[in-house]
Amino acid sequence: MIRMAKSNSSVSPEQVVNTVCAHNCGGRSRLACTVRDGVLVRVEPAPAPDDAYTGLCVRCLTLPQWVYSKERIKTPMRRVGPRGSGQFVPISWDEALDEIVDRFNALIDAHGSSSIAFVRSTSASPIASYTRLASLLGGGGTSNFYGGVDMAVHMGLNSTFGDKGMYGQHSNEWTDRLNSKLTIVWGHNPAETAMTAMRHLLNARDAGCQVVVIDPRYSATAMHANWWIAPRPGSDLALALGLLHVLIVEGLIDRPFLFDHSCAPFLVRTDSGKYFRSGDASTSEKPSAPQVWDLHSGRAVELNSTAAPALEGRFEVNGVSVATAFTLLTDSVAKYTPSHVAELTGLDASDIVDLARTYAKAGPAQIGLGYGVDRYKHSELFARAAAAIAIVTGNIGKPGAGVGVQSHYHGSHPARLGPGPALPKWASTKPVPMIEVGRRDLPVRAVFCQGDWINQRMGDMNTSLAYLKTLEFVVTVDHFFQTTTQWSDIVLPACTFLEDNSAARDALVFGNSIYLRPKVIDPVGEARTDFEIERDLARRFGLGEWFRESSEDVVRGQIDGARDPAFDNITYDQVVQAGGAIRLNVPTTPHVQYGNDGFTTKSGRAEFYIEELAELGEALPAFVADHEALLTHALAERYPMLLVQTHARQRAHSTFFNTAWTLEIWPEPILEMNPDDARQRGLANGEMAEAYNDRGHVVARVVCNPDFPPGMCNITEGWKQQQYADGNVQELTNSEINAGQTLIWGHANIPFFDTRVEIRPAALKRQGAEA
């Protein structure tokens, strides 16, 4: 929608353009952008089709400063100094694109297309993420660096309920929180990181829902909770197993749900850990369904052959010892008694018992996960344990109940857009997990980067930079000079989502509506849209035939070509005529995940037992004590402080790192720590300190903050290399590879929070690993 303001001789003409925020907080706020003489001057909330989703956060208010930031890249640039020096000179678009194509073609001719890798950070346009070019280039498959962080909770939930895509697992719709009697906010701080979602949590609390926040620190969300529970960092899995223990021992379980909708009655071989199948066909290429124990006949049968399957018990079938999955779950949590879990978590045993009872007896209850519990080495096991809590109590698939990710847009009605442009059968990419980049031999000699992936999606930065130095050619397309641009050979200026020159940049679903994201202002400097850059590169590579449509054509096809019933009687033109947003053809009641569509696992049931992980001893979630975060870890004595990177209300990951208004409040990276920890190290508020470990170091100003418990310190994520006094927080972070995640998903989550450091005054000479 465009609305012209009244004008007279003393007032410049204004227009208001409604668009949608693109950034990775996931709030998807609809924005009313005031443009005066072609310049964005003000951002306010624009009405959403459903007023429950009208609103914006403090970050969006700073967009006028963000888009015109002094760090803005305004012209293509070529490196002239050493890689990493940040020394560049302007060049023309033709020079830049021709050099990229010439260098890539030479590498493909000499080493094959897999010598070229494409990598992207978040918040890039889904219709212009260079995936089409990457798939087409060379015909033999370029390399694709993928994954990174904030995936482990999704891995665990996907394993349990069925794969919905790596970021597809979510909770019930935000507005459903009013139906909950109890909500556990676990490792999530929406008051700062998902501000447009926070009001739904407060509305539920004010309507009588008990809000429990589980977080080691006293967060801005914990301030509004009925109950704040603070386990030791990295001990969330132990707490979840302790809650399961209480629920099962005290009989606080939903037996009908376990019988009808879970793997609980399935028989498991106790020798191999695999499900028992007819004719011992557990090794068949197309195995039959797991069998159950028929209480009437006293034998193993197919599930649909009995009305009386056993929920518990151990049996023998043709000389093979078996037990029900629920029996194995019961046995596995037997040792996680309240007293034992109290030792592991630092909580009172009585609080563990009270929480389990309160959750089970409250009525419909939700467990909302954030990414604070995601960044440990075994966080997928925690997510599976949290899912098991909901499964055994039947808190799945009904209003007010559920377990899932509650940050970002997760909770929207599922509505599948139509397919994007078609690709030839030979188009492909060769996946390379991000966590393995620089840690194993790769054929890659050049990287095309979209966004600042080095700063946010790689642990152990010094290893990553050492790898980057070995590459022959690095290209980055971005809005601002950041960490990855500093290490590039060619830098291309990209339009922000506010500057796209198509009629509608993207189509996206949020809540219960479909939105378009139109252009607000003309491109800054010589910036071009990612869609244009990808198309122009493709033409130079001789692939122009695959990029004949406009970005509007792509979006029109996504909406008009959608086969999902949510898009019945909705067309692209109707969305445009409605001002760029229209309600989907979905029920007026909040969406309830798994309410009607069931589970997409092999069995069609919720599977807390994952037989593929039996060889690792992880078929059931078990507490694994090799977290670097734990006090029992070998590094704990040498590096007694645990370093985390919380999200900040001023940034969405690293986006908005450069807005002047927020930098007035928070101008530099700070090292937050408990006052007692600072005092023990001779540090005072405002002094510069160095955090270090074997991997690297960072220097930042100390802020004594009692919200963090002793032994825990924090540097909020998203600061750029040029903003640190010395070093970088990512030099310190852990990049250990999780075997279970890799076995199931082919890649692993980066355990950023499994990071131990020691801290000292920055004036001391750094002694590295020998300090």
CSV table of C-alpha atoms in Angstrom, one decimal, residues 80-428:
chain,number,residue,atom,x,y,z
A,80,VAL,CA,44.4,-4.4,-3.0
A,81,GLY,CA,46.1,-5.2,0.4
A,82,PRO,CA,46.7,-8.6,2.0
A,83,ARG,CA,43.6,-10.7,2.5
A,84,GLY,CA,42.1,-9.7,5.9
A,85,SER,CA,43.5,-6.2,5.7
A,86,GLY,CA,40.3,-4.7,4.6
A,87,GLN,CA,42.0,-2.6,1.9
A,88,PHE,CA,39.8,-2.2,-1.2
A,89,VAL,CA,39.4,0.0,-4.2
A,90,PRO,CA,36.2,0.7,-6.1
A,91,ILE,CA,35.6,-1.0,-9.5
A,92,SER,CA,32.7,-1.2,-11.9
A,93,TRP,CA,30.0,-3.8,-11.9
A,94,ASP,CA,31.2,-5.1,-15.3
A,95,GLU,CA,34.7,-5.4,-13.9
A,96,ALA,CA,33.6,-7.2,-10.8
A,97,LEU,CA,31.2,-9.7,-12.5
A,98,ASP,CA,33.6,-10.4,-15.4
A,99,GLU,CA,36.4,-11.2,-12.9
A,100,ILE,CA,34.2,-13.5,-10.9
A,101,VAL,CA,33.2,-15.4,-14.0
A,102,ASP,CA,36.7,-15.6,-15.4
A,103,ARG,CA,38.2,-16.9,-12.2
A,104,PHE,CA,35.4,-19.4,-11.5
A,105,ASN,CA,35.5,-20.7,-15.1
A,106,ALA,CA,39.3,-21.2,-14.8
A,107,LEU,CA,39.0,-23.1,-11.6
A,108,ILE,CA,36.1,-25.3,-13.0
A,109,ASP,CA,38.2,-26.1,-16.1
A,110,ALA,CA,41.2,-27.0,-14.0
A,111,HIS,CA,39.7,-28.6,-10.9
A,112,GLY,CA,36.0,-29.3,-11.6
A,113,SER,CA,32.8,-27.5,-10.4
A,114,SER,CA,33.2,-28.8,-6.8
A,115,SER,CA,36.2,-26.4,-6.5
A,116,ILE,CA,33.6,-23.6,-6.2
A,117,ALA,CA,31.6,-23.4,-3.0
A,118,PHE,CA,28.5,-21.3,-2.2
A,119,VAL,CA,27.6,-20.3,1.3
A,120,ARG,CA,25.0,-18.0,2.8
A,121,SER,CA,24.1,-16.5,6.1
A,122,THR,CA,20.5,-16.0,7.2
A,123,SER,CA,17.9,-13.5,6.2
A,124,ALA,CA,18.8,-13.7,2.5
A,125,SER,CA,15.9,-13.6,0.0
A,126,PRO,CA,14.6,-17.2,-0.5
A,127,ILE,CA,14.1,-16.4,-4.2
A,128,ALA,CA,17.6,-14.9,-4.6
A,129,SER,CA,19.9,-17.0,-2.5
A,130,TYR,CA,22.2,-18.1,-5.4
A,131,THR,CA,21.1,-21.7,-4.9
A,132,ARG,CA,19.9,-21.8,-8.5
A,133,LEU,CA,23.2,-20.5,-9.9
A,134,ALA,CA,25.1,-22.9,-7.5
A,135,SER,CA,23.0,-25.8,-8.7
A,136,LEU,CA,23.5,-25.0,-12.4
A,137,LEU,CA,27.1,-24.0,-12.5
A,138,GLY,CA,29.5,-26.5,-14.1
A,139,GLY,CA,26.8,-29.2,-14.3
A,140,GLY,CA,28.9,-31.5,-12.0
A,141,GLY,CA,27.7,-29.9,-8.8
A,142,THR,CA,29.4,-27.0,-6.9
A,143,SER,CA,30.0,-27.4,-3.2
A,144,ASN,CA,27.4,-26.1,-0.8
A,145,PHE,CA,28.5,-25.1,2.7
A,146,TYR,CA,25.4,-25.5,4.8
A,147,GLY,CA,24.1,-25.8,8.4
A,148,GLY,CA,25.8,-24.1,11.3
A,149,VAL,CA,23.9,-23.2,14.4
A,150,ASP,CA,20.5,-23.3,16.0
A,151,MET,CA,19.7,-26.7,14.5
A,152,ALA,CA,20.1,-29.2,17.4
A,153,VAL,CA,16.6,-28.7,18.9
A,154,HIS,CA,15.1,-29.1,15.5
A,155,MET,CA,17.1,-32.3,14.9
A,156,GLY,CA,15.8,-33.7,18.2
A,157,LEU,CA,12.2,-32.8,17.5
A,158,ASN,CA,12.4,-34.0,13.8
A,159,SER,CA,13.7,-37.3,15.0
A,160,THR,CA,10.8,-37.7,17.4
A,161,PHE,CA,7.9,-36.4,15.5
A,162,GLY,CA,8.9,-36.7,11.8
A,163,ASP,CA,11.1,-34.5,9.6
A,164,LYS,CA,9.5,-31.1,8.9
A,165,GLY,CA,12.7,-29.6,7.5
A,166,MET,CA,15.7,-28.4,9.5
A,167,TYR,CA,13.9,-25.3,10.8
A,168,GLY,CA,10.4,-26.6,10.5
A,169,GLN,CA,9.6,-27.8,14.0
A,170,HIS,CA,7.6,-25.3,15.9
A,171,SER,CA,5.1,-25.0,18.7
A,172,ASN,CA,1.4,-24.2,18.4
A,173,GLU,CA,0.4,-20.8,17.0
A,174,TRP,CA,1.3,-17.9,19.2
A,175,THR,CA,-2.3,-17.1,19.9
A,176,ASP,CA,-2.9,-20.6,21.3
A,177,ARG,CA,-1.0,-19.7,24.4
A,178,LEU,CA,-4.2,-18.4,25.8
A,179,ASN,CA,-5.4,-22.0,26.0
A,180,SER,CA,-2.5,-23.2,28.1
A,181,LYS,CA,-2.7,-23.6,31.8
A,182,LEU,CA,1.1,-23.8,32.1
A,183,THR,CA,3.9,-22.8,29.7
A,184,ILE,CA,7.5,-23.7,30.3
A,185,VAL,CA,9.8,-21.2,28.5
A,186,TRP,CA,13.0,-23.2,28.3
A,187,GLY,CA,16.2,-21.5,27.1
A,188,HIS,CA,14.3,-18.7,25.5
A,189,ASN,CA,14.2,-15.0,26.2
A,190,PRO,CA,11.4,-13.5,24.0
A,191,ALA,CA,11.3,-10.3,26.0
A,192,GLU,CA,14.5,-9.4,24.2
A,193,THR,CA,14.9,-11.7,21.2
A,194,ALA,CA,11.3,-12.2,20.0
A,195,MET,CA,9.6,-9.1,21.2
A,196,THR,CA,6.5,-9.4,19.0
A,197,ALA,CA,5.9,-12.9,20.5
A,198,MET,CA,6.3,-11.8,24.1
A,199,ARG,CA,2.9,-10.1,24.3
A,200,HIS,CA,1.2,-13.5,23.6
A,201,LEU,CA,3.1,-15.0,26.6
A,202,LEU,CA,2.1,-12.1,28.8
A,203,ASN,CA,-1.5,-12.3,27.6
A,204,ALA,CA,-1.5,-16.0,28.6
A,205,ARG,CA,0.0,-15.2,32.0
A,206,ASP,CA,-2.6,-12.5,32.6
A,207,ALA,CA,-5.3,-15.0,31.7
A,208,GLY,CA,-4.2,-17.4,34.4
A,209,CYS,CA,-1.5,-19.5,32.6
A,210,GLN,CA,1.4,-20.3,34.9
A,211,VAL,CA,4.7,-19.2,33.2
A,212,VAL,CA,7.8,-21.1,34.1
A,213,VAL,CA,11.1,-19.9,32.8
A,214,ILE,CA,14.1,-22.2,32.8
A,215,ASP,CA,17.3,-20.3,32.3
A,216,PRO,CA,20.6,-20.1,34.2
A,217,ARG,CA,20.5,-16.4,34.2
A,218,TYR,CA,17.8,-14.0,35.4
A,219,SER,CA,16.6,-12.8,32.1
A,220,ALA,CA,14.2,-10.1,31.0
A,221,THR,CA,11.6,-12.9,30.5
A,222,ALA,CA,12.3,-14.5,33.8
A,223,MET,CA,11.3,-11.2,35.4
A,224,HIS,CA,7.7,-11.7,34.2
A,225,ALA,CA,7.4,-15.4,35.1
A,226,ASN,CA,5.5,-17.0,37.9
A,227,TRP,CA,8.5,-19.3,38.5
A,228,TRP,CA,12.1,-19.0,37.5
A,229,ILE,CA,14.3,-22.1,37.6
A,230,ALA,CA,18.0,-21.8,37.1
A,231,PRO,CA,19.9,-25.0,36.5
A,232,ARG,CA,23.6,-25.0,35.9
A,233,PRO,CA,24.5,-24.2,32.2
A,234,GLY,CA,24.6,-27.4,30.1
A,235,SER,CA,22.6,-29.4,32.6
A,236,ASP,CA,19.2,-29.0,30.9
A,237,LEU,CA,19.2,-32.6,29.7
A,238,ALA,CA,19.7,-33.9,33.2
A,239,LEU,CA,16.7,-31.8,34.4
A,240,ALA,CA,14.5,-33.1,31.6
A,241,LEU,CA,15.4,-36.7,32.5
A,242,GLY,CA,14.7,-36.0,36.2
A,243,LEU,CA,11.3,-34.7,35.3
A,244,LEU,CA,10.6,-37.9,33.2
A,245,HIS,CA,11.7,-40.0,36.2
A,246,VAL,CA,9.2,-38.3,38.5
A,247,LEU,CA,6.4,-38.4,35.9
A,248,ILE,CA,6.8,-42.2,35.3
A,249,VAL,CA,7.5,-43.2,38.9
A,250,GLU,CA,4.5,-41.3,40.2
A,251,GLY,CA,2.2,-42.5,37.4
A,252,LEU,CA,1.6,-39.0,36.0
A,253,ILE,CA,1.3,-40.3,32.5
A,254,ASP,CA,-1.3,-40.5,29.8
A,255,ARG,CA,-1.5,-44.3,29.1
A,256,PRO,CA,-4.1,-44.0,26.3
A,257,PHE,CA,-1.9,-41.5,24.4
A,258,LEU,CA,1.1,-43.7,24.8
A,259,PHE,CA,-0.8,-46.7,23.5
A,260,ASP,CA,-2.4,-44.9,20.6
A,261,HIS,CA,0.1,-42.3,19.4
A,262,SER,CA,3.6,-43.3,20.5
A,263,CYS,CA,6.2,-46.0,20.1
A,264,ALA,CA,5.8,-46.9,23.8
A,265,PRO,CA,4.3,-50.5,23.2
A,266,PHE,CA,6.8,-51.4,20.4
A,267,LEU,CA,9.1,-54.3,21.2
A,268,VAL,CA,12.9,-53.7,21.1
A,269,ARG,CA,15.6,-56.3,20.9
A,270,THR,CA,17.8,-56.0,24.0
A,271,ASP,CA,20.8,-57.4,22.1
A,272,SER,CA,21.0,-54.9,19.2
A,273,GLY,CA,18.7,-52.2,20.3
A,274,LYS,CA,16.7,-52.5,17.1
A,275,TYR,CA,12.9,-52.8,17.0
A,276,PHE,CA,11.7,-56.4,16.9
A,277,ARG,CA,10.0,-57.2,13.6
A,278,SER,CA,8.2,-60.3,12.2
A,279,GLY,CA,10.6,-63.0,11.2
A,280,ASP,CA,13.5,-61.1,12.8
A,281,ALA,CA,13.4,-58.8,9.7
A,282,SER,CA,15.1,-56.0,11.4
A,283,THR,CA,17.9,-56.0,8.9
A,284,SER,CA,15.7,-56.0,5.8
A,285,GLU,CA,16.0,-53.3,3.3
A,286,LYS,CA,12.3,-52.6,3.7
A,287,PRO,CA,11.6,-53.7,7.3
A,288,SER,CA,8.2,-54.5,8.5
A,289,ALA,CA,6.6,-52.5,11.3
A,290,PRO,CA,7.8,-53.1,14.9
A,291,GLN,CA,5.8,-55.7,16.8
A,292,VAL,CA,4.0,-55.5,20.1
A,293,TRP,CA,3.2,-58.0,22.9
A,294,ASP,CA,-0.3,-59.2,22.9
A,295,LEU,CA,-1.5,-59.6,26.5
A,296,HIS,CA,-4.3,-61.9,25.4
A,297,SER,CA,-2.3,-64.4,23.4
A,298,GLY,CA,1.0,-63.9,25.2
A,299,ARG,CA,3.0,-63.5,22.0
A,300,ALA,CA,4.5,-60.9,19.6
A,301,VAL,CA,2.1,-59.7,17.0
A,302,GLU,CA,1.5,-56.8,14.6
A,303,LEU,CA,0.1,-53.7,16.3
A,304,ASN,CA,-3.1,-53.8,14.4
A,305,SER,CA,-3.6,-57.5,15.4
A,306,THR,CA,-4.4,-56.8,19.0
A,307,ALA,CA,-6.6,-54.7,21.2
A,308,ALA,CA,-4.5,-55.3,24.2
A,309,PRO,CA,-0.8,-54.5,23.6
A,310,ALA,CA,1.5,-54.4,26.6
A,311,LEU,CA,2.8,-51.0,27.6
A,312,GLU,CA,5.4,-52.4,29.9
A,313,GLY,CA,7.3,-55.7,30.3
A,314,ARG,CA,10.2,-57.9,29.2
A,315,PHE,CA,9.6,-61.0,27.1
A,316,GLU,CA,11.3,-63.7,25.0
A,317,VAL,CA,10.4,-64.4,21.4
A,318,ASN,CA,12.0,-67.3,19.6
A,319,GLY,CA,15.0,-67.0,21.9
A,320,VAL,CA,15.3,-63.3,21.4
A,321,SER,CA,15.0,-61.1,24.5
A,322,VAL,CA,12.8,-58.1,24.0
A,323,ALA,CA,11.3,-55.3,26.0
A,324,THR,CA,8.7,-52.5,25.3
A,325,ALA,CA,10.2,-49.1,24.4
A,326,PHE,CA,8.4,-47.7,27.4
A,327,THR,CA,10.0,-50.2,29.7
A,328,LEU,CA,13.4,-49.2,28.3
A,329,LEU,CA,12.5,-45.5,28.8
A,330,THR,CA,11.5,-46.2,32.4
A,331,ASP,CA,14.8,-48.1,33.0
A,332,SER,CA,16.9,-45.4,31.4
A,333,VAL,CA,15.5,-42.6,33.6
A,334,ALA,CA,15.6,-44.7,36.8
A,335,LYS,CA,18.9,-43.3,37.9
A,336,TYR,CA,17.8,-39.7,37.4
A,337,THR,CA,16.3,-39.4,40.8
A,338,PRO,CA,15.5,-36.0,42.2
A,339,SER,CA,18.5,-36.1,44.5
A,340,HIS,CA,20.9,-37.2,41.7
A,341,VAL,CA,19.5,-34.6,39.3
A,342,ALA,CA,19.8,-32.0,42.0
A,343,GLU,CA,23.6,-32.8,42.2
A,344,LEU,CA,23.9,-32.4,38.4
A,345,THR,CA,21.9,-29.3,38.0
A,346,GLY,CA,22.4,-27.4,41.3
A,347,LEU,CA,18.6,-27.2,41.9
A,348,ASP,CA,16.7,-28.3,44.9
A,349,ALA,CA,15.3,-31.8,44.6
A,350,SER,CA,12.0,-30.6,45.8
A,351,ASP,CA,11.8,-28.1,42.9
A,352,ILE,CA,12.3,-30.9,40.4
A,353,VAL,CA,9.5,-32.9,42.0
A,354,ASP,CA,7.2,-29.9,42.2
A,355,LEU,CA,7.8,-28.9,38.6
A,356,ALA,CA,7.0,-32.4,37.3
A,357,ARG,CA,3.8,-32.6,39.3
A,358,THR,CA,2.7,-29.0,38.4
A,359,TYR,CA,3.3,-29.7,34.7
A,360,ALA,CA,1.4,-33.0,34.7
A,361,LYS,CA,-1.5,-31.7,36.8
A,362,ALA,CA,-2.0,-28.2,35.3
A,363,GLY,CA,-4.1,-29.3,32.3
A,364,PRO,CA,-2.9,-28.5,28.8
A,365,ALA,CA,0.7,-27.5,29.1
A,366,GLN,CA,3.3,-26.3,26.6
A,367,ILE,CA,7.0,-26.6,26.5
A,368,GLY,CA,8.4,-23.8,24.4
A,369,LEU,CA,12.1,-24.2,23.4
A,370,GLY,CA,14.5,-21.4,22.4
A,371,TYR,CA,18.0,-21.6,21.1
A,372,GLY,CA,19.6,-21.0,24.4
A,373,VAL,CA,19.4,-24.8,25.0
A,374,ASP,CA,20.5,-25.5,21.4
A,375,ARG,CA,24.2,-24.5,21.5
A,376,TYR,CA,25.6,-27.4,23.5
A,377,LYS,CA,27.1,-30.5,22.1
A,378,HIS,CA,24.2,-32.8,22.8
A,379,SER,CA,21.2,-30.5,22.6
A,380,GLU,CA,19.4,-32.8,20.2
A,381,LEU,CA,19.2,-35.3,23.1
A,382,PHE,CA,17.8,-32.6,25.3
A,383,ALA,CA,15.1,-31.8,22.7
A,384,ARG,CA,14.2,-35.5,22.5
A,385,ALA,CA,13.9,-35.6,26.3
A,386,ALA,CA,11.7,-32.5,26.4
A,387,ALA,CA,9.6,-34.1,23.7
A,388,ALA,CA,9.3,-37.3,25.7
A,389,ILE,CA,8.0,-35.3,28.7
A,390,ALA,CA,5.1,-34.0,26.5
A,391,ILE,CA,4.6,-37.5,25.0
A,392,VAL,CA,4.3,-39.4,28.3
A,393,THR,CA,1.8,-36.8,29.6
A,394,GLY,CA,-0.2,-36.6,26.4
A,395,ASN,CA,0.5,-32.9,26.0
A,396,ILE,CA,0.6,-33.1,22.2
A,397,GLY,CA,-1.8,-32.3,19.4
A,398,LYS,CA,-4.4,-30.3,21.4
A,399,PRO,CA,-5.1,-26.7,22.2
A,400,GLY,CA,-2.9,-25.3,24.9
A,401,ALA,CA,-0.5,-28.2,24.8
A,402,GLY,CA,2.6,-29.2,22.8
A,403,VAL,CA,6.4,-29.0,22.6
A,404,GLY,CA,8.4,-27.1,20.0
A,405,VAL,CA,10.5,-24.1,19.1
A,406,GLN,CA,8.7,-20.9,20.2
A,407,SER,CA,11.1,-18.3,18.9
A,408,HIS,CA,11.0,-16.8,15.4
A,409,TYR,CA,7.9,-17.3,13.3
A,410,HIS,CA,7.5,-20.8,14.6
A,411,GLY,CA,3.9,-21.5,15.3
A,412,SER,CA,2.5,-20.1,12.0
A,413,HIS,CA,-0.2,-22.1,10.2
A,414,PRO,CA,1.5,-24.5,7.8
A,415,ALA,CA,0.9,-23.3,4.3
A,416,ARG,CA,3.1,-24.5,1.5
A,417,LEU,CA,3.9,-22.1,-1.3
A,418,GLY,CA,4.2,-23.3,-4.9
A,419,PRO,CA,7.5,-24.5,-6.3
A,420,GLY,CA,10.2,-22.1,-7.5
A,421,PRO,CA,11.7,-22.1,-11.0
A,422,ALA,CA,12.5,-25.6,-12.5
A,423,LEU,CA,16.0,-26.8,-12.8
A,424,PRO,CA,17.5,-29.4,-15.2
A,425,LYS,CA,18.0,-32.9,-13.9
A,426,TRP,CA,21.8,-32.5,-13.9
A,427,ALA,CA,21.7,-29.5,-11.7
A,428,SER,CA,23.1,-30.3,-8.2
